[in-house]
């Protein structure tokens, strides 16, 4: 069975009672906890249960089709309700490292936290970063290279509530390819229920089921088992040589993805849908001045097609003049013809009125 098990100060995702990956949450929900690798003691090749899913690596069509392909895996979960989402995850551990470069020694990881909003309410960040469930000894450079030109393939991940972190169940080489290509990893994420009452079940993203939708015989809450003393000892002591020299090309790949602070900004930005951004640009939705940098960074780091139009809006309207430097800085990190054209327009129209912005543009073209 694939399930979370708990011990003192520990949440461990286990396969057949053997730890795959361990989270050590802090008692304070907004303070960083720790992470350590388990790798299933590597006795079963960690996550080898996926070998029976012959249909899984077919091209992705839609969630219903994927759900049928995932049935062998879902049958291994404790009976209960789960949310299945198609999401993009970053191939980093949320701690500035390539996702697979996680030690069996405990290390502090800021992606274990919850977030406090402006109303001083805690919120669940949602799936964003990845942790491995396989030993680095399974890394195959040829397999990673195979997926570099296949951005639409899907991985499978398990989400840990009240964190940014997911355990990668299948797709370690897909994630490696995504890191090398500096792109997010498309993943199907399985999330357990976050809160349950007699009247409803709620998942991390606020989606819920009312009592009228409950299915008889399926427990509303999953009662996770506790780690026995032997399992807990396996999580707290490293018995393997976990040193692995990753190729140099992986060393700095995490730097291109948003860190936890930026991810919090994306969450705080709220709705950044095309509809809302267009309404802001067209003057149909009022925008608070303090929301401008949040939206800029959220659109940039989510690779939204609305980033360029919103950056233009910030530059062209007085309400955003304070944040022009941020807009230009982000634009300069996204070289393309659209940015070229915009910066040329700026140089023609500005006449060196904004030397701080002119410097960003000059540096941009110098490096093109």
PDB file of N, CA and C in Angstrom, residues 90-163:
ATOM      1  N   UNK A  90       7.519  22.629 -10.443  1.00  0.00           N
ATOM      2  CA  UNK A  90       8.905  22.992 -10.708  1.00  0.00           C
ATOM      3  C   UNK A  90       9.825  21.839 -10.311  1.00  0.00           C
ATOM      4  N   UNK A  91      10.798  21.484 -11.164  1.00  0.00           N
ATOM      5  CA  UNK A  91      11.703  20.364 -10.849  1.00  0.00           C
ATOM      6  C   UNK A  91      12.808  20.749  -9.874  1.00  0.00           C
ATOM      7  N   UNK A  92      12.423  21.426  -8.807  1.00  0.00           N
ATOM      8  CA  UNK A  92      13.333  21.773  -7.721  1.00  0.00           C
ATOM      9  C   UNK A  92      12.681  21.354  -6.410  1.00  0.00           C
ATOM     10  N   UNK A  93      13.484  21.318  -5.344  1.00  0.00           N
ATOM     11  CA  UNK A  93      12.962  20.870  -4.053  1.00  0.00           C
ATOM     12  C   UNK A  93      12.399  22.012  -3.212  1.00  0.00           C
ATOM     13  N   UNK A  94      12.330  23.229  -3.785  1.00  0.00           N
ATOM     14  CA  UNK A  94      11.853  24.373  -3.014  1.00  0.00           C
ATOM     15  C   UNK A  94      12.905  24.944  -2.093  1.00  0.00           C
ATOM     16  N   UNK A  95      14.100  24.379  -2.156  1.00  0.00           N
ATOM     17  CA  UNK A  95      15.180  24.793  -1.269  1.00  0.00           C
ATOM     18  C   UNK A  95      16.419  25.190  -2.077  1.00  0.00           C
ATOM     19  N   UNK A  96      16.184  25.522  -3.354  1.00  0.00           N
ATOM     20  CA  UNK A  96      17.272  25.980  -4.198  1.00  0.00           C
ATOM     21  C   UNK A  96      18.096  24.894  -4.836  1.00  0.00           C
ATOM     22  N   UNK A  97      17.578  23.643  -4.825  1.00  0.00           N
ATOM     23  CA  UNK A  97      18.335  22.529  -5.374  1.00  0.00           C
ATOM     24  C   UNK A  97      17.531  21.787  -6.447  1.00  0.00           C
ATOM     25  N   UNK A  98      18.234  21.126  -7.341  1.00  0.00           N
ATOM     26  CA  UNK A  98      17.634  20.177  -8.275  1.00  0.00           C
ATOM     27  C   UNK A  98      16.833  19.174  -7.465  1.00  0.00           C
ATOM     28  N   UNK A  99      15.625  18.844  -7.903  1.00  0.00           N
ATOM     29  CA  UNK A  99      14.684  18.082  -7.066  1.00  0.00           C
ATOM     30  C   UNK A  99      15.246  16.743  -6.598  1.00  0.00           C
ATOM     31  N   UNK A 100      16.088  16.109  -7.404  1.00  0.00           N
ATOM     32  CA  UNK A 100      16.576  14.760  -7.080  1.00  0.00           C
ATOM     33  C   UNK A 100      17.770  14.798  -6.143  1.00  0.00           C
ATOM     34  N   UNK A 101      18.290  15.984  -5.904  1.00  0.00           N
ATOM     35  CA  UNK A 101      19.486  16.134  -5.085  1.00  0.00           C
ATOM     36  C   UNK A 101      19.094  16.338  -3.620  1.00  0.00           C
ATOM     37  N   UNK A 102      18.425  15.345  -3.062  1.00  0.00           N
ATOM     38  CA  UNK A 102      17.961  15.395  -1.670  1.00  0.00           C
ATOM     39  C   UNK A 102      18.659  14.311  -0.869  1.00  0.00           C
ATOM     40  N   UNK A 103      19.192  14.702   0.264  1.00  0.00           N
ATOM     41  CA  UNK A 103      19.978  13.780   1.080  1.00  0.00           C
ATOM     42  C   UNK A 103      19.092  13.012   2.062  1.00  0.00           C
ATOM     43  N   UNK A 104      19.629  11.899   2.531  1.00  0.00           N
ATOM     44  CA  UNK A 104      18.942  11.163   3.597  1.00  0.00           C
ATOM     45  C   UNK A 104      19.191  11.789   4.966  1.00  0.00           C
ATOM     46  N   UNK A 105      20.046  12.793   5.002  1.00  0.00           N
ATOM     47  CA  UNK A 105      20.200  13.589   6.217  1.00  0.00           C
ATOM     48  C   UNK A 105      19.151  14.700   6.201  1.00  0.00           C
ATOM     49  N   UNK A 106      18.544  14.983   7.349  1.00  0.00           N
ATOM     50  CA  UNK A 106      17.512  16.024   7.428  1.00  0.00           C
ATOM     51  C   UNK A 106      18.104  17.390   7.099  1.00  0.00           C
ATOM     52  N   UNK A 107      17.360  18.157   6.277  1.00  0.00           N
ATOM     53  CA  UNK A 107      17.794  19.515   5.949  1.00  0.00           C
ATOM     54  C   UNK A 107      16.588  20.443   5.955  1.00  0.00           C
ATOM     55  N   UNK A 108      16.811  21.678   6.380  1.00  0.00           N
ATOM     56  CA  UNK A 108      15.751  22.672   6.458  1.00  0.00           C
ATOM     57  C   UNK A 108      15.220  22.972   5.058  1.00  0.00           C
ATOM     58  N   UNK A 109      13.893  23.060   4.921  1.00  0.00           N
ATOM     59  CA  UNK A 109      13.298  23.341   3.619  1.00  0.00           C
ATOM     60  C   UNK A 109      12.120  24.297   3.800  1.00  0.00           C
ATOM     61  N   UNK A 110      12.206  25.530   3.261  1.00  0.00           N
ATOM     62  CA  UNK A 110      11.143  26.523   3.449  1.00  0.00           C
ATOM     63  C   UNK A 110       9.840  26.153   2.734  1.00  0.00           C
ATOM     64  N   UNK A 111       9.865  25.148   1.862  1.00  0.00           N
ATOM     65  CA  UNK A 111       8.648  24.756   1.141  1.00  0.00           C
ATOM     66  C   UNK A 111       7.724  23.875   1.977  1.00  0.00           C
ATOM     67  N   UNK A 112       8.070  23.665   3.251  1.00  0.00           N
ATOM     68  CA  UNK A 112       7.216  22.871   4.141  1.00  0.00           C
ATOM     69  C   UNK A 112       6.163  23.714   4.857  1.00  0.00           C
ATOM     70  N   UNK A 113       6.142  25.035   4.601  1.00  0.00           N
ATOM     71  CA  UNK A 113       5.320  25.927   5.423  1.00  0.00           C
ATOM     72  C   UNK A 113       3.923  26.148   4.858  1.00  0.00           C
ATOM     73  N   UNK A 114       3.056  26.679   5.705  1.00  0.00           N
ATOM     74  CA  UNK A 114       1.796  27.264   5.280  1.00  0.00           C
ATOM     75  C   UNK A 114       2.017  28.770   5.090  1.00  0.00           C
ATOM     76  N   UNK A 115       1.032  29.443   4.531  1.00  0.00           N
ATOM     77  CA  UNK A 115       1.154  30.873   4.243  1.00  0.00           C
ATOM     78  C   UNK A 115       0.102  31.646   5.021  1.00  0.00           C
ATOM     79  N   UNK A 116       0.491  32.810   5.576  1.00  0.00           N
ATOM     80  CA  UNK A 116      -0.456  33.674   6.263  1.00  0.00           C
ATOM     81  C   UNK A 116      -0.787  34.847   5.344  1.00  0.00           C
ATOM     82  N   UNK A 117      -2.066  35.081   5.079  1.00  0.00           N
ATOM     83  CA  UNK A 117      -2.454  36.145   4.156  1.00  0.00           C
ATOM     84  C   UNK A 117      -2.625  37.472   4.883  1.00  0.00           C
ATOM     85  N   UNK A 118      -3.116  38.486   4.158  1.00  0.00           N
ATOM     86  CA  UNK A 118      -3.252  39.830   4.738  1.00  0.00           C
ATOM     87  C   UNK A 118      -4.245  39.867   5.880  1.00  0.00           C
ATOM     88  N   UNK A 119      -5.204  38.946   5.866  1.00  0.00           N
ATOM     89  CA  UNK A 119      -6.204  38.896   6.943  1.00  0.00           C
ATOM     90  C   UNK A 119      -5.738  38.019   8.099  1.00  0.00           C
ATOM     91  N   UNK A 120      -4.441  37.641   8.082  1.00  0.00           N
ATOM     92  CA  UNK A 120      -3.840  36.825   9.144  1.00  0.00           C
ATOM     93  C   UNK A 120      -4.463  35.439   9.202  1.00  0.00           C
ATOM     94  N   UNK A 121      -4.885  34.936   8.034  1.00  0.00           N
ATOM     95  CA  UNK A 121      -5.442  33.596   7.951  1.00  0.00           C
ATOM     96  C   UNK A 121      -4.414  32.681   7.274  1.00  0.00           C
ATOM     97  N   UNK A 122      -4.306  31.437   7.789  1.00  0.00           N
ATOM     98  CA  UNK A 122      -3.402  30.481   7.174  1.00  0.00           C
ATOM     99  C   UNK A 122      -4.040  29.908   5.916  1.00  0.00           C
ATOM    100  N   UNK A 123      -3.242  29.696   4.896  1.00  0.00           N
ATOM    101  CA  UNK A 123      -3.733  29.061   3.682  1.00  0.00           C
ATOM    102  C   UNK A 123      -2.732  28.010   3.230  1.00  0.00           C
ATOM    103  N   UNK A 124      -3.224  27.028   2.508  1.00  0.00           N
ATOM    104  CA  UNK A 124      -2.371  25.966   2.000  1.00  0.00           C
ATOM    105  C   UNK A 124      -1.792  26.395   0.666  1.00  0.00           C
ATOM    106  N   UNK A 125      -0.490  26.396   0.510  1.00  0.00           N
ATOM    107  CA  UNK A 125       0.108  26.895  -0.720  1.00  0.00           C
ATOM    108  C   UNK A 125      -0.298  26.119  -1.962  1.00  0.00           C
ATOM    109  N   UNK A 126      -0.405  24.813  -1.861  1.00  0.00           N
ATOM    110  CA  UNK A 126      -0.721  23.999  -3.023  1.00  0.00           C
ATOM    111  C   UNK A 126       0.528  23.415  -3.652  1.00  0.00           C
ATOM    112  N   UNK A 127       0.378  22.448  -4.540  1.00  0.00           N
ATOM    113  CA  UNK A 127       1.521  21.748  -5.142  1.00  0.00           C
ATOM    114  C   UNK A 127       2.376  22.677  -6.000  1.00  0.00           C
ATOM    115  N   UNK A 128       3.681  22.644  -5.787  1.00  0.00           N
ATOM    116  CA  UNK A 128       4.561  23.491  -6.588  1.00  0.00           C
ATOM    117  C   UNK A 128       5.937  22.869  -6.807  1.00  0.00           C
ATOM    118  N   UNK A 129       6.515  22.261  -5.776  1.00  0.00           N
ATOM    119  CA  UNK A 129       7.860  21.708  -5.882  1.00  0.00           C
ATOM    120  C   UNK A 129       7.836  20.182  -5.760  1.00  0.00           C
ATOM    121  N   UNK A 130       8.971  19.562  -6.088  1.00  0.00           N
ATOM    122  CA  UNK A 130       9.049  18.109  -6.150  1.00  0.00           C
ATOM    123  C   UNK A 130      10.121  17.544  -5.226  1.00  0.00           C
ATOM    124  N   UNK A 131       9.822  16.356  -4.694  1.00  0.00           N
ATOM    125  CA  UNK A 131      10.791  15.568  -3.953  1.00  0.00           C
ATOM    126  C   UNK A 131      10.859  14.187  -4.591  1.00  0.00           C
ATOM    127  N   UNK A 132      12.029  13.555  -4.601  1.00  0.00           N
ATOM    128  CA  UNK A 132      12.165  12.251  -5.254  1.00  0.00           C
ATOM    129  C   UNK A 132      11.715  11.106  -4.369  1.00  0.00           C
ATOM    130  N   UNK A 133      11.347  10.001  -4.989  1.00  0.00           N
ATOM    131  CA  UNK A 133      11.083   8.764  -4.249  1.00  0.00           C
ATOM    132  C   UNK A 133      12.005   7.655  -4.728  1.00  0.00           C
ATOM    133  N   UNK A 134      12.920   7.965  -5.624  1.00  0.00           N
ATOM    134  CA  UNK A 134      13.894   6.994  -6.104  1.00  0.00           C
ATOM    135  C   UNK A 134      15.304   7.472  -5.798  1.00  0.00           C
ATOM    136  N   UNK A 135      16.188   6.534  -5.585  1.00  0.00           N
ATOM    137  CA  UNK A 135      17.595   6.855  -5.341  1.00  0.00           C
ATOM    138  C   UNK A 135      18.233   7.439  -6.598  1.00  0.00           C
ATOM    139  N   UNK A 136      19.185   8.376  -6.446  1.00  0.00           N
ATOM    140  CA  UNK A 136      19.913   8.901  -7.608  1.00  0.00           C
ATOM    141  C   UNK A 136      20.631   7.807  -8.395  1.00  0.00           C
ATOM    142  N   UNK A 137      20.831   6.650  -7.771  1.00  0.00           N
ATOM    143  CA  UNK A 137      21.500   5.550  -8.473  1.00  0.00           C
ATOM    144  C   UNK A 137      20.699   5.089  -9.691  1.00  0.00           C
ATOM    145  N   UNK A 138      19.402   5.461  -9.729  1.00  0.00           N
ATOM    146  CA  UNK A 138      18.559   5.067 -10.855  1.00  0.00           C
ATOM    147  C   UNK A 138      18.623   6.070 -12.004  1.00  0.00           C
ATOM    148  N   UNK A 139      19.365   7.160 -11.825  1.00  0.00           N
ATOM    149  CA  UNK A 139      19.432   8.165 -12.888  1.00  0.00           C
ATOM    150  C   UNK A 139      20.083   7.596 -14.134  1.00  0.00           C
ATOM    151  N   UNK A 140      19.457   7.874 -15.282  1.00  0.00           N
ATOM    152  CA  UNK A 140      19.944   7.410 -16.577  1.00  0.00           C
ATOM    153  C   UNK A 140      19.961   8.609 -17.523  1.00  0.00           C
ATOM    154  N   UNK A 141      21.137   9.066 -17.893  1.00  0.00           N
ATOM    155  CA  UNK A 141      21.259  10.269 -18.723  1.00  0.00           C
ATOM    156  C   UNK A 141      20.550  10.117 -20.060  1.00  0.00           C
ATOM    157  N   UNK A 142      20.591   8.930 -20.642  1.00  0.00           N
ATOM    158  CA  UNK A 142      19.936   8.711 -21.933  1.00  0.00           C
ATOM    159  C   UNK A 142      18.416   8.821 -21.790  1.00  0.00           C
ATOM    160  N   UNK A 143      17.899   8.327 -20.677  1.00  0.00           N
ATOM    161  CA  UNK A 143      16.451   8.405 -20.455  1.00  0.00           C
ATOM    162  C   UNK A 143      16.013   9.855 -20.272  1.00  0.00           C
ATOM    163  N   UNK A 144      16.790  10.640 -19.545  1.00  0.00           N
ATOM    164  CA  UNK A 144      16.472  12.060 -19.378  1.00  0.00           C
ATOM    165  C   UNK A 144      16.523  12.778 -20.719  1.00  0.00           C
ATOM    166  N   UNK A 145      17.535  12.464 -21.533  1.00  0.00           N
ATOM    167  CA  UNK A 145      17.657  13.100 -22.842  1.00  0.00           C
ATOM    168  C   UNK A 145      16.463  12.766 -23.735  1.00  0.00           C
ATOM    169  N   UNK A 146      15.935  11.569 -23.592  1.00  0.00           N
ATOM    170  CA  UNK A 146      14.795  11.134 -24.408  1.00  0.00           C
ATOM    171  C   UNK A 146      13.588  12.048 -24.216  1.00  0.00           C
ATOM    172  N   UNK A 147      13.399  12.555 -22.985  1.00  0.00           N
ATOM    173  CA  UNK A 147      12.212  13.364 -22.679  1.00  0.00           C
ATOM    174  C   UNK A 147      12.413  14.860 -22.916  1.00  0.00           C
ATOM    175  N   UNK A 148      13.594  15.286 -23.332  1.00  0.00           N
ATOM    176  CA  UNK A 148      13.847  16.731 -23.446  1.00  0.00           C
ATOM    177  C   UNK A 148      12.970  17.404 -24.497  1.00  0.00           C
ATOM    178  N   UNK A 149      12.614  16.698 -25.561  1.00  0.00           N
ATOM    179  CA  UNK A 149      11.751  17.281 -26.594  1.00  0.00           C
ATOM    180  C   UNK A 149      10.315  16.771 -26.499  1.00  0.00           C
ATOM    181  N   UNK A 150       9.921  16.340 -25.289  1.00  0.00           N
ATOM    182  CA  UNK A 150       8.569  15.827 -25.076  1.00  0.00           C
ATOM    183  C   UNK A 150       7.918  16.561 -23.898  1.00  0.00           C
ATOM    184  N   UNK A 151       7.651  17.860 -24.052  1.00  0.00           N
ATOM    185  CA  UNK A 151       7.146  18.670 -22.928  1.00  0.00           C
ATOM    186  C   UNK A 151       5.730  18.342 -22.497  1.00  0.00           C
ATOM    187  N   UNK A 152       4.973  17.617 -23.306  1.00  0.00           N
ATOM    188  CA  UNK A 152       3.575  17.345 -22.953  1.00  0.00           C
ATOM    189  C   UNK A 152       3.370  16.022 -22.234  1.00  0.00           C
ATOM    190  N   UNK A 153       4.444  15.288 -21.971  1.00  0.00           N
ATOM    191  CA  UNK A 153       4.297  14.071 -21.185  1.00  0.00           C
ATOM    192  C   UNK A 153       3.943  14.433 -19.744  1.00  0.00           C
ATOM    193  N   UNK A 154       3.322  13.523 -19.029  1.00  0.00           N
ATOM    194  CA  UNK A 154       2.912  13.781 -17.653  1.00  0.00           C
ATOM    195  C   UNK A 154       3.656  12.885 -16.672  1.00  0.00           C
ATOM    196  N   UNK A 155       3.976  13.459 -15.524  1.00  0.00           N
ATOM    197  CA  UNK A 155       4.492  12.696 -14.394  1.00  0.00           C
ATOM    198  C   UNK A 155       3.343  12.478 -13.413  1.00  0.00           C
ATOM    199  N   UNK A 156       3.582  11.721 -12.357  1.00  0.00           N
ATOM    200  CA  UNK A 156       2.576  11.476 -11.319  1.00  0.00           C
ATOM    201  C   UNK A 156       3.170  11.870  -9.974  1.00  0.00           C
ATOM    202  N   UNK A 157       2.415  12.631  -9.190  1.00  0.00           N
ATOM    203  CA  UNK A 157       2.944  13.106  -7.912  1.00  0.00           C
ATOM    204  C   UNK A 157       1.883  13.027  -6.819  1.00  0.00           C
ATOM    205  N   UNK A 158       2.354  12.909  -5.602  1.00  0.00           N
ATOM    206  CA  UNK A 158       1.503  12.889  -4.399  1.00  0.00           C
ATOM    207  C   UNK A 158       1.716  14.196  -3.657  1.00  0.00           C
ATOM    208  N   UNK A 159       0.620  14.896  -3.319  1.00  0.00           N
ATOM    209  CA  UNK A 159       0.730  16.184  -2.650  1.00  0.00           C
ATOM    210  C   UNK A 159       0.641  16.038  -1.137  1.00  0.00           C
ATOM    211  N   UNK A 160       1.551  16.729  -0.438  1.00  0.00           N
ATOM    212  CA  UNK A 160       1.517  16.801   1.021  1.00  0.00           C
ATOM    213  C   UNK A 160       0.736  18.052   1.424  1.00  0.00           C
ATOM    214  N   UNK A 161      -0.385  17.876   2.098  1.00  0.00           N
ATOM    215  CA  UNK A 161      -1.178  19.019   2.534  1.00  0.00           C
ATOM    216  C   UNK A 161      -0.348  19.973   3.395  1.00  0.00           C
ATOM    217  N   UNK A 162      -0.721  21.256   3.344  1.00  0.00           N
ATOM    218  CA  UNK A 162      -0.088  22.307   4.150  1.00  0.00           C
ATOM    219  C   UNK A 162       1.387  22.521   3.792  1.00  0.00           C
ATOM    220  N   UNK A 163       1.710  22.329   2.533  1.00  0.00           N
ATOM    221  CA  UNK A 163       3.081  22.552   2.072  1.00  0.00           C
ATOM    222  C   UNK A 163       3.041  22.895   0.583  1.00  0.00           C
TER     223      UNK A 163
END
